PDB file of C-alpha atoms in Angstrom:
ATOM      1  CA  UNK A   1      21.167  51.176  76.586  1.00  0.00           C
ATOM      2  CA  UNK A   2      24.461  49.149  76.081  1.00  0.00           C
ATOM      3  CA  UNK A   3      23.192  46.150  76.377  1.00  0.00           C
ATOM      4  CA  UNK A   4      20.226  46.605  74.330  1.00  0.00           C
ATOM      5  CA  UNK A   5      22.662  48.416  71.333  1.00  0.00           C
ATOM      6  CA  UNK A   6      24.770  45.045  72.046  1.00  0.00           C
ATOM      7  CA  UNK A   7      21.998  43.290  71.416  1.00  0.00           C
ATOM      8  CA  UNK A   8      20.899  44.191  68.089  1.00  0.00           C
ATOM      9  CA  UNK A   9      23.958  44.167  66.888  1.00  0.00           C
ATOM     10  CA  UNK A  10      23.855  40.508  67.915  1.00  0.00           C
ATOM     11  CA  UNK A  11      20.512  39.977  65.841  1.00  0.00           C
ATOM     12  CA  UNK A  12      21.866  41.754  62.147  1.00  0.00           C
ATOM     13  CA  UNK A  13      25.038  39.292  63.071  1.00  0.00           C
ATOM     14  CA  UNK A  14      22.626  36.074  62.643  1.00  0.00           C
ATOM     15  CA  UNK A  15      20.145  37.690  60.612  1.00  0.00           C
ATOM     16  CA  UNK A  16      23.036  38.456  58.155  1.00  0.00           C
ATOM     17  CA  UNK A  17      24.472  35.448  58.776  1.00  0.00           C
ATOM     18  CA  UNK A  18      21.468  33.309  58.297  1.00  0.00           C
ATOM     19  CA  UNK A  19      20.732  35.674  54.176  1.00  0.00           C
ATOM     20  CA  UNK A  20      24.161  35.075  53.643  1.00  0.00           C
ATOM     21  CA  UNK A  21      23.160  30.593  53.586  1.00  0.00           C
ATOM     22  CA  UNK A  22      20.356  31.071  52.187  1.00  0.00           C
ATOM     23  CA  UNK A  23      21.565  32.883  49.397  1.00  0.00           C
ATOM     24  CA  UNK A  24      24.563  30.757  49.429  1.00  0.00           C
ATOM     25  CA  UNK A  25      22.109  27.761  48.835  1.00  0.00           C
ATOM     26  CA  UNK A  26      20.802  29.659  46.053  1.00  0.00           C
ATOM     27  CA  UNK A  27      23.222  29.934  44.298  1.00  0.00           C
ATOM     28  CA  UNK A  28      24.756  26.119  44.767  1.00  0.00           C
ATOM     29  CA  UNK A  29      20.950  24.977  43.536  1.00  0.00           C
ATOM     30  CA  UNK A  30      21.274  27.087  40.348  1.00  0.00           C
ATOM     31  CA  UNK A  31      24.661  26.292  39.757  1.00  0.00           C
ATOM     32  CA  UNK A  32      23.332  22.464  39.692  1.00  0.00           C
ATOM     33  CA  UNK A  33      20.601  23.035  37.316  1.00  0.00           C
ATOM     34  CA  UNK A  34      22.560  24.654  35.359  1.00  0.00           C
ATOM     35  CA  UNK A  35      25.037  21.988  35.039  1.00  0.00           C
ATOM     36  CA  UNK A  36      22.510  19.284  34.751  1.00  0.00           C
ATOM     37  CA  UNK A  37      20.498  21.758  31.797  1.00  0.00           C
ATOM     38  CA  UNK A  38      23.585  21.176  30.184  1.00  0.00           C
ATOM     39  CA  UNK A  39      22.444  18.179  27.390  1.00  0.00           C
ATOM     40  CA  UNK A  40      24.723  17.994  25.392  1.00  0.00           C
ATOM     41  CA  UNK A  41      28.639  18.301  24.012  1.00  0.00           C
ATOM     42  CA  UNK A  42      30.404  19.255  21.228  1.00  0.00           C
ATOM     43  CA  UNK A  43      33.530  17.965  19.972  1.00  0.00           C
ATOM     44  CA  UNK A  44      35.785  17.554  16.711  1.00  0.00           C
ATOM     45  CA  UNK A  45      37.899  14.472  15.608  1.00  0.00           C
ATOM     46  CA  UNK A  46      40.379  14.158  13.750  1.00  0.00           C
ATOM     47  CA  UNK A  47      42.303  11.058  11.868  1.00  0.00           C
ATOM     48  CA  UNK A  48      44.749  11.533   9.954  1.00  0.00           C
ATOM     49  CA  UNK A  49      47.263   8.337   7.247  1.00  0.00           C
ATOM     50  CA  UNK A  50      49.514   8.261   4.758  1.00  0.00           C
ATOM     51  CA  UNK A  51      48.370   7.756   1.822  1.00  0.00           C
ATOM     52  CA  UNK A  52      50.645   8.093  -1.657  1.00  0.00           C
ATOM     53  CA  UNK A  53      50.391   9.022  -5.293  1.00  0.00           C
ATOM     54  CA  UNK A  54      48.822   5.594  -7.782  1.00  0.00           C
ATOM     55  CA  UNK A  55      49.151   8.204 -11.035  1.00  0.00           C
ATOM     56  CA  UNK A  56      50.757  11.090 -12.090  1.00  0.00           C
ATOM     57  CA  UNK A  57      49.911  14.039 -15.091  1.00  0.00           C
ATOM     58  CA  UNK A  58      52.977  15.334 -17.661  1.00  0.00           C
ATOM     59  CA  UNK A  59      52.417  18.584 -19.445  1.00  0.00           C
ATOM     60  CA  UNK A  60      54.836  19.122 -22.091  1.00  0.00           C
ATOM     61  CA  UNK A  61      54.983  21.826 -24.548  1.00  0.00           C
ATOM     62  CA  UNK A  62      56.289  22.973 -28.022  1.00  0.00           C
ATOM     63  CA  UNK A  63      56.515  26.558 -28.666  1.00  0.00           C
ATOM     64  CA  UNK A  64      58.213  28.362 -31.527  1.00  0.00           C
ATOM     65  CA  UNK A  65      58.371  31.963 -33.904  1.00  0.00           C
ATOM     66  CA  UNK A  66      57.846  32.921 -36.820  1.00  0.00           C
ATOM     67  CA  UNK A  67      57.323  35.278 -39.763  1.00  0.00           C
ATOM     68  CA  UNK A  68      53.975  34.159 -40.573  1.00  0.00           C
ATOM     69  CA  UNK A  69      51.132  31.986 -39.834  1.00  0.00           C
ATOM     70  CA  UNK A  70      52.274  29.145 -42.279  1.00  0.00           C
ATOM     71  CA  UNK A  71      55.492  29.249 -41.257  1.00  0.00           C
ATOM     72  CA  UNK A  72      55.833  29.129 -37.236  1.00  0.00           C
ATOM     73  CA  UNK A  73      52.913  26.016 -38.043  1.00  0.00           C
ATOM     74  CA  UNK A  74      54.543  24.602 -40.204  1.00  0.00           C
ATOM     75  CA  UNK A  75      57.502  24.947 -38.495  1.00  0.00           C
ATOM     76  CA  UNK A  76      55.550  23.776 -35.083  1.00  0.00           C
ATOM     77  CA  UNK A  77      54.104  20.587 -37.180  1.00  0.00           C
ATOM     78  CA  UNK A  78      58.988  20.015 -38.144  1.00  0.00           C
ATOM     79  CA  UNK A  79      59.272  20.164 -33.988  1.00  0.00           C
ATOM     80  CA  UNK A  80      56.608  17.600 -33.011  1.00  0.00           C
ATOM     81  CA  UNK A  81      58.598  14.373 -34.649  1.00  0.00           C
ATOM     82  CA  UNK A  82      61.168  15.065 -31.950  1.00  0.00           C
ATOM     83  CA  UNK A  83      59.052  15.694 -28.810  1.00  0.00           C
ATOM     84  CA  UNK A  84      57.457  12.217 -29.845  1.00  0.00           C
ATOM     85  CA  UNK A  85      60.555  10.006 -30.038  1.00  0.00           C
ATOM     86  CA  UNK A  86      61.693  11.574 -26.976  1.00  0.00           C
ATOM     87  CA  UNK A  87      58.952  10.440 -24.786  1.00  0.00           C
ATOM     88  CA  UNK A  88      58.659   7.394 -26.403  1.00  0.00           C
ATOM     89  CA  UNK A  89      62.499   6.998 -25.740  1.00  0.00           C
ATOM     90  CA  UNK A  90      61.563   7.830 -22.003  1.00  0.00           C
ATOM     91  CA  UNK A  91      59.177   4.611 -21.957  1.00  0.00           C
ATOM     92  CA  UNK A  92      55.545   6.507 -21.414  1.00  0.00           C
ATOM     93  CA  UNK A  93      53.080   4.571 -23.705  1.00  0.00           C
ATOM     94  CA  UNK A  94      51.398   6.767 -26.454  1.00  0.00           C
ATOM     95  CA  UNK A  95      48.052   6.110 -25.270  1.00  0.00           C
ATOM     96  CA  UNK A  96      48.368   7.924 -21.846  1.00  0.00           C
ATOM     97  CA  UNK A  97      49.415  10.936 -24.429  1.00  0.00           C
ATOM     98  CA  UNK A  98      46.126  13.796 -24.835  1.00  0.00           C
ATOM     99  CA  UNK A  99      46.909  15.925 -27.046  1.00  0.00           C
ATOM    100  CA  UNK A 100      46.329  19.762 -27.603  1.00  0.00           C
ATOM    101  CA  UNK A 101      45.220  21.236 -30.332  1.00  0.00           C
ATOM    102  CA  UNK A 102      48.007  23.414 -32.430  1.00  0.00           C
ATOM    103  CA  UNK A 103      47.747  26.869 -31.816  1.00  0.00           C
ATOM    104  CA  UNK A 104      48.704  30.076 -34.057  1.00  0.00           C
ATOM    105  CA  UNK A 105      48.322  33.630 -32.436  1.00  0.00           C
ATOM    106  CA  UNK A 106      50.429  37.108 -33.434  1.00  0.00           C
ATOM    107  CA  UNK A 107      53.223  37.867 -31.576  1.00  0.00           C
ATOM    108  CA  UNK A 108      52.612  41.111 -30.411  1.00  0.00           C
ATOM    109  CA  UNK A 109      55.252  43.220 -29.349  1.00  0.00           C
ATOM    110  CA  UNK A 110      55.641  46.309 -27.252  1.00  0.00           C
ATOM    111  CA  UNK A 111      58.931  49.284 -27.830  1.00  0.00           C
ATOM    112  CA  UNK A 112      59.368  51.737 -25.837  1.00  0.00           C
ATOM    113  CA  UNK A 113      59.243  55.292 -27.374  1.00  0.00           C
ATOM    114  CA  UNK A 114      62.127  57.603 -26.664  1.00  0.00           C
ATOM    115  CA  UNK A 115      59.216  60.722 -25.912  1.00  0.00           C
ATOM    116  CA  UNK A 116      57.355  58.823 -23.438  1.00  0.00           C
ATOM    117  CA  UNK A 117      54.794  56.397 -24.338  1.00  0.00           C
ATOM    118  CA  UNK A 118      54.678  52.753 -26.017  1.00  0.00           C
ATOM    119  CA  UNK A 119      53.717  51.197 -29.343  1.00  0.00           C
ATOM    120  CA  UNK A 120      52.252  47.816 -30.232  1.00  0.00           C
ATOM    121  CA  UNK A 121      52.888  45.764 -32.852  1.00  0.00           C
ATOM    122  CA  UNK A 122      52.808  42.712 -34.196  1.00  0.00           C
ATOM    123  CA  UNK A 123      56.676  40.550 -34.949  1.00  0.00           C
ATOM    124  CA  UNK A 124      56.263  37.383 -36.736  1.00  0.00           C
ATOM    125  CA  UNK A 125      53.311  34.718 -35.303  1.00  0.00           C
ATOM    126  CA  UNK A 126      54.002  32.154 -31.999  1.00  0.00           C
ATOM    127  CA  UNK A 127      52.715  28.393 -32.153  1.00  0.00           C
ATOM    128  CA  UNK A 128      52.529  25.613 -29.442  1.00  0.00           C
ATOM    129  CA  UNK A 129      50.745  22.459 -28.681  1.00  0.00           C
ATOM    130  CA  UNK A 130      51.294  20.304 -25.606  1.00  0.00           C
ATOM    131  CA  UNK A 131      50.927  17.201 -24.947  1.00  0.00           C
ATOM    132  CA  UNK A 132      49.087  15.831 -21.525  1.00  0.00           C
ATOM    133  CA  UNK A 133      51.094  12.537 -20.346  1.00  0.00           C
ATOM    134  CA  UNK A 134      49.036  10.904 -17.782  1.00  0.00           C
ATOM    135  CA  UNK A 135      50.090   7.643 -16.060  1.00  0.00           C
ATOM    136  CA  UNK A 136      50.883   4.593 -13.259  1.00  0.00           C
ATOM    137  CA  UNK A 137      54.166   4.644 -13.609  1.00  0.00           C
ATOM    138  CA  UNK A 138      55.409   6.881 -11.848  1.00  0.00           C
ATOM    139  CA  UNK A 139      59.313   6.433 -11.426  1.00  0.00           C
ATOM    140  CA  UNK A 140      59.479   6.650 -15.744  1.00  0.00           C
ATOM    141  CA  UNK A 141      57.706   9.701 -15.585  1.00  0.00           C
ATOM    142  CA  UNK A 142      60.283  11.075 -12.768  1.00  0.00           C
ATOM    143  CA  UNK A 143      62.662  10.003 -15.129  1.00  0.00           C
ATOM    144  CA  UNK A 144      61.514  12.088 -17.845  1.00  0.00           C
ATOM    145  CA  UNK A 145      61.121  15.289 -15.923  1.00  0.00           C
ATOM    146  CA  UNK A 146      65.125  15.253 -15.549  1.00  0.00           C
ATOM    147  CA  UNK A 147      66.354  13.577 -18.852  1.00  0.00           C
ATOM    148  CA  UNK A 148      63.488  16.753 -20.327  1.00  0.00           C
ATOM    149  CA  UNK A 149      66.867  19.049 -19.996  1.00  0.00           C
ATOM    150  CA  UNK A 150      68.918  16.872 -22.450  1.00  0.00           C
ATOM    151  CA  UNK A 151      65.799  17.195 -25.364  1.00  0.00           C
ATOM    152  CA  UNK A 152      66.387  21.232 -24.432  1.00  0.00           C
ATOM    153  CA  UNK A 153      70.121  20.903 -24.909  1.00  0.00           C
ATOM    154  CA  UNK A 154      69.587  19.609 -28.508  1.00  0.00           C
ATOM    155  CA  UNK A 155      68.322  23.023 -29.070  1.00  0.00           C
ATOM    156  CA  UNK A 156      64.887  21.162 -29.391  1.00  0.00           C
ATOM    157  CA  UNK A 157      61.649  24.825 -27.950  1.00  0.00           C
ATOM    158  CA  UNK A 158      60.309  22.416 -25.428  1.00  0.00           C
ATOM    159  CA  UNK A 159      59.207  23.751 -22.243  1.00  0.00           C
ATOM    160  CA  UNK A 160      58.431  20.598 -19.513  1.00  0.00           C
ATOM    161  CA  UNK A 161      56.397  21.408 -16.242  1.00  0.00           C
ATOM    162  CA  UNK A 162      56.403  19.904 -12.830  1.00  0.00           C
ATOM    163  CA  UNK A 163      54.692  16.172 -12.663  1.00  0.00           C
ATOM    164  CA  UNK A 164      51.406  15.872 -10.839  1.00  0.00           C
ATOM    165  CA  UNK A 165      51.162  13.526  -8.575  1.00  0.00           C
ATOM    166  CA  UNK A 166      47.967  12.016  -8.288  1.00  0.00           C
ATOM    167  CA  UNK A 167      45.472   9.781  -5.659  1.00  0.00           C
ATOM    168  CA  UNK A 168      42.711   8.361  -7.299  1.00  0.00           C
ATOM    169  CA  UNK A 169      40.493   6.169  -4.502  1.00  0.00           C
ATOM    170  CA  UNK A 170      40.253   9.501  -3.167  1.00  0.00           C
ATOM    171  CA  UNK A 171      36.296   9.288  -2.012  1.00  0.00           C
ATOM    172  CA  UNK A 172      38.028   5.589   0.100  1.00  0.00           C
ATOM    173  CA  UNK A 173      40.508   7.322   1.885  1.00  0.00           C
ATOM    174  CA  UNK A 174      37.737   9.937   2.835  1.00  0.00           C
ATOM    175  CA  UNK A 175      35.079   7.642   4.126  1.00  0.00           C
ATOM    176  CA  UNK A 176      38.155   5.717   5.600  1.00  0.00           C
ATOM    177  CA  UNK A 177      39.623   8.882   7.348  1.00  0.00           C
ATOM    178  CA  UNK A 178      34.913   9.962   8.420  1.00  0.00           C
ATOM    179  CA  UNK A 179      34.634   6.645  10.331  1.00  0.00           C
ATOM    180  CA  UNK A 180      38.504   7.103  12.010  1.00  0.00           C
ATOM    181  CA  UNK A 181      37.942  10.710  13.064  1.00  0.00           C
ATOM    182  CA  UNK A 182      33.890  10.038  14.726  1.00  0.00           C
ATOM    183  CA  UNK A 183      35.599   7.172  16.525  1.00  0.00           C
ATOM    184  CA  UNK A 184      38.107   9.815  18.081  1.00  0.00           C
ATOM    185  CA  UNK A 185      35.716  12.221  18.434  1.00  0.00           C
ATOM    186  CA  UNK A 186      33.187  10.124  20.727  1.00  0.00           C
ATOM    187  CA  UNK A 187      36.570   9.205  22.744  1.00  0.00           C
ATOM    188  CA  UNK A 188      36.775  13.245  22.709  1.00  0.00           C
ATOM    189  CA  UNK A 189      33.504  13.148  24.670  1.00  0.00           C
ATOM    190  CA  UNK A 190      33.455  10.632  27.165  1.00  0.00           C
ATOM    191  CA  UNK A 191      37.406  11.190  28.288  1.00  0.00           C
ATOM    192  CA  UNK A 192      35.586  15.415  28.604  1.00  0.00           C
ATOM    193  CA  UNK A 193      32.820  13.934  30.771  1.00  0.00           C
ATOM    194  CA  UNK A 194      34.224  11.593  32.843  1.00  0.00           C
ATOM    195  CA  UNK A 195      34.443  13.496  36.040  1.00  0.00           C
ATOM    196  CA  UNK A 196      30.785  14.742  36.191  1.00  0.00           C
ATOM    197  CA  UNK A 197      29.895  10.733  36.127  1.00  0.00           C
ATOM    198  CA  UNK A 198      27.677  11.310  33.487  1.00  0.00           C
ATOM    199  CA  UNK A 199      27.590   9.027  29.535  1.00  0.00           C
ATOM    200  CA  UNK A 200      27.850  10.450  26.361  1.00  0.00           C
ATOM    201  CA  UNK A 201      24.771   9.405  24.516  1.00  0.00           C
ATOM    202  CA  UNK A 202      23.177   9.079  21.191  1.00  0.00           C
ATOM    203  CA  UNK A 203      24.726  11.653  17.964  1.00  0.00           C
ATOM    204  CA  UNK A 204      23.025  14.312  17.573  1.00  0.00           C
ATOM    205  CA  UNK A 205      24.387  15.779  14.612  1.00  0.00           C
ATOM    206  CA  UNK A 206      27.413  15.228  13.306  1.00  0.00           C
ATOM    207  CA  UNK A 207      29.759  17.402  10.262  1.00  0.00           C
ATOM    208  CA  UNK A 208      32.313  17.295   8.207  1.00  0.00           C
ATOM    209  CA  UNK A 209      35.186  20.047   7.800  1.00  0.00           C
ATOM    210  CA  UNK A 210      38.024  20.383   4.813  1.00  0.00           C
ATOM    211  CA  UNK A 211      39.664  17.266   3.555  1.00  0.00           C
ATOM    212  CA  UNK A 212      43.626  18.075   3.293  1.00  0.00           C
ATOM    213  CA  UNK A 213      46.107  15.739   1.063  1.00  0.00           C
ATOM    214  CA  UNK A 214      48.988  16.902   2.458  1.00  0.00           C
ATOM    215  CA  UNK A 215      53.066  16.649   1.419  1.00  0.00           C
ATOM    216  CA  UNK A 216      54.531  14.177   3.954  1.00  0.00           C
ATOM    217  CA  UNK A 217      55.639  15.495   6.664  1.00  0.00           C
ATOM    218  CA  UNK A 218      53.705  19.200   6.249  1.00  0.00           C
ATOM    219  CA  UNK A 219      51.380  21.293   8.151  1.00  0.00           C
ATOM    220  CA  UNK A 220      48.473  18.593   9.366  1.00  0.00           C
ATOM    221  CA  UNK A 221      47.471  21.819  11.993  1.00  0.00           C
ATOM    222  CA  UNK A 222      46.355  23.140   8.799  1.00  0.00           C
ATOM    223  CA  UNK A 223      42.790  24.598   8.334  1.00  0.00           C
ATOM    224  CA  UNK A 224      42.609  26.152   5.030  1.00  0.00           C
ATOM    225  CA  UNK A 225      39.197  26.815   4.466  1.00  0.00           C
ATOM    226  CA  UNK A 226      37.774  23.977   1.511  1.00  0.00           C
ATOM    227  CA  UNK A 227      40.955  22.405   2.198  1.00  0.00           C
ATOM    228  CA  UNK A 228      43.932  21.448   0.325  1.00  0.00           C
ATOM    229  CA  UNK A 229      45.289  19.374  -2.366  1.00  0.00           C
ATOM    230  CA  UNK A 230      49.180  18.936  -2.704  1.00  0.00           C
ATOM    231  CA  UNK A 231      49.829  17.206  -6.132  1.00  0.00           C
ATOM    232  CA  UNK A 232      53.843  17.936  -5.819  1.00  0.00           C
ATOM    233  CA  UNK A 233      55.033  15.004  -3.946  1.00  0.00           C
ATOM    234  CA  UNK A 234      54.451  10.915  -4.572  1.00  0.00           C
ATOM    235  CA  UNK A 235      54.089  10.289  -0.614  1.00  0.00           C
ATOM    236  CA  UNK A 236      50.914  12.552   1.127  1.00  0.00           C
ATOM    237  CA  UNK A 237      48.993  12.642   4.348  1.00  0.00           C
ATOM    238  CA  UNK A 238      45.473  12.652   3.968  1.00  0.00           C
ATOM    239  CA  UNK A 239      43.551  14.051   6.795  1.00  0.00           C
ATOM    240  CA  UNK A 240      39.941  14.666   7.758  1.00  0.00           C
ATOM    241  CA  UNK A 241      38.083  16.424  10.567  1.00  0.00           C
ATOM    242  CA  UNK A 242      34.739  16.049  12.154  1.00  0.00           C
ATOM    243  CA  UNK A 243      32.134  18.407  14.197  1.00  0.00           C
ATOM    244  CA  UNK A 244      30.070  16.103  16.012  1.00  0.00           C
ATOM    245  CA  UNK A 245      26.995  16.957  19.209  1.00  0.00           C
ATOM    246  CA  UNK A 246      26.472  14.227  21.334  1.00  0.00           C
ATOM    247  CA  UNK A 247      23.729  13.634  24.140  1.00  0.00           C
ATOM    248  CA  UNK A 248      24.541  13.746  27.248  1.00  0.00           C
ATOM    249  CA  UNK A 249      22.550  11.205  30.014  1.00  0.00           C
ATOM    250  CA  UNK A 250      23.048  10.882  33.747  1.00  0.00           C
TER     251      UNK A 250
END
């Protein structure tokens, strides 16, 4: 009886071993099929390059206030020659000026009442006019922006925005970056499959991500949807990311 039990246990062990080996073989085949069934690879390619603004826009504005519409408009026009003289002195050619329309509007003032609530009433008129200066001479724009305080110190009611530093050949920059990013994506794909003894084949699809113009030294890892266009600095960093799907060849 004991011999029969031992024999039965031995047979059971052999059957279990055969079953486990068969299962391992089946799983191995399935895994191999799954690996060989991978027909494509998706990678991202990145390209960055230093760029520099080659033109600028600078907006200066005269703003005055007076009792009547006519007085406010006359006061505005009386102030305009001082602004023109300043821009000319700074070497900013008038051919690059874009004059905005003269605007006159009611000056409304809101006061708080002692018993609660508020009261809004007109107190004269505000008049204003803006001039946008466009130039490729960035040195003169920087100097004029610094010297603008002198015009204000003379008592002239003028304000100025920070200059906008722009890049004119954005499309050319973008195309060169796309080419470089595509090459980068191909290298990444080849590196990924190097150990699998397969080759990267033809491109199946490609898409461009956001296009970035960042301040020099800015975070090139930014991933804002729609991209970024920094206009505050002359030196900038351009960046583009592409996503490419390649066929895999055995």
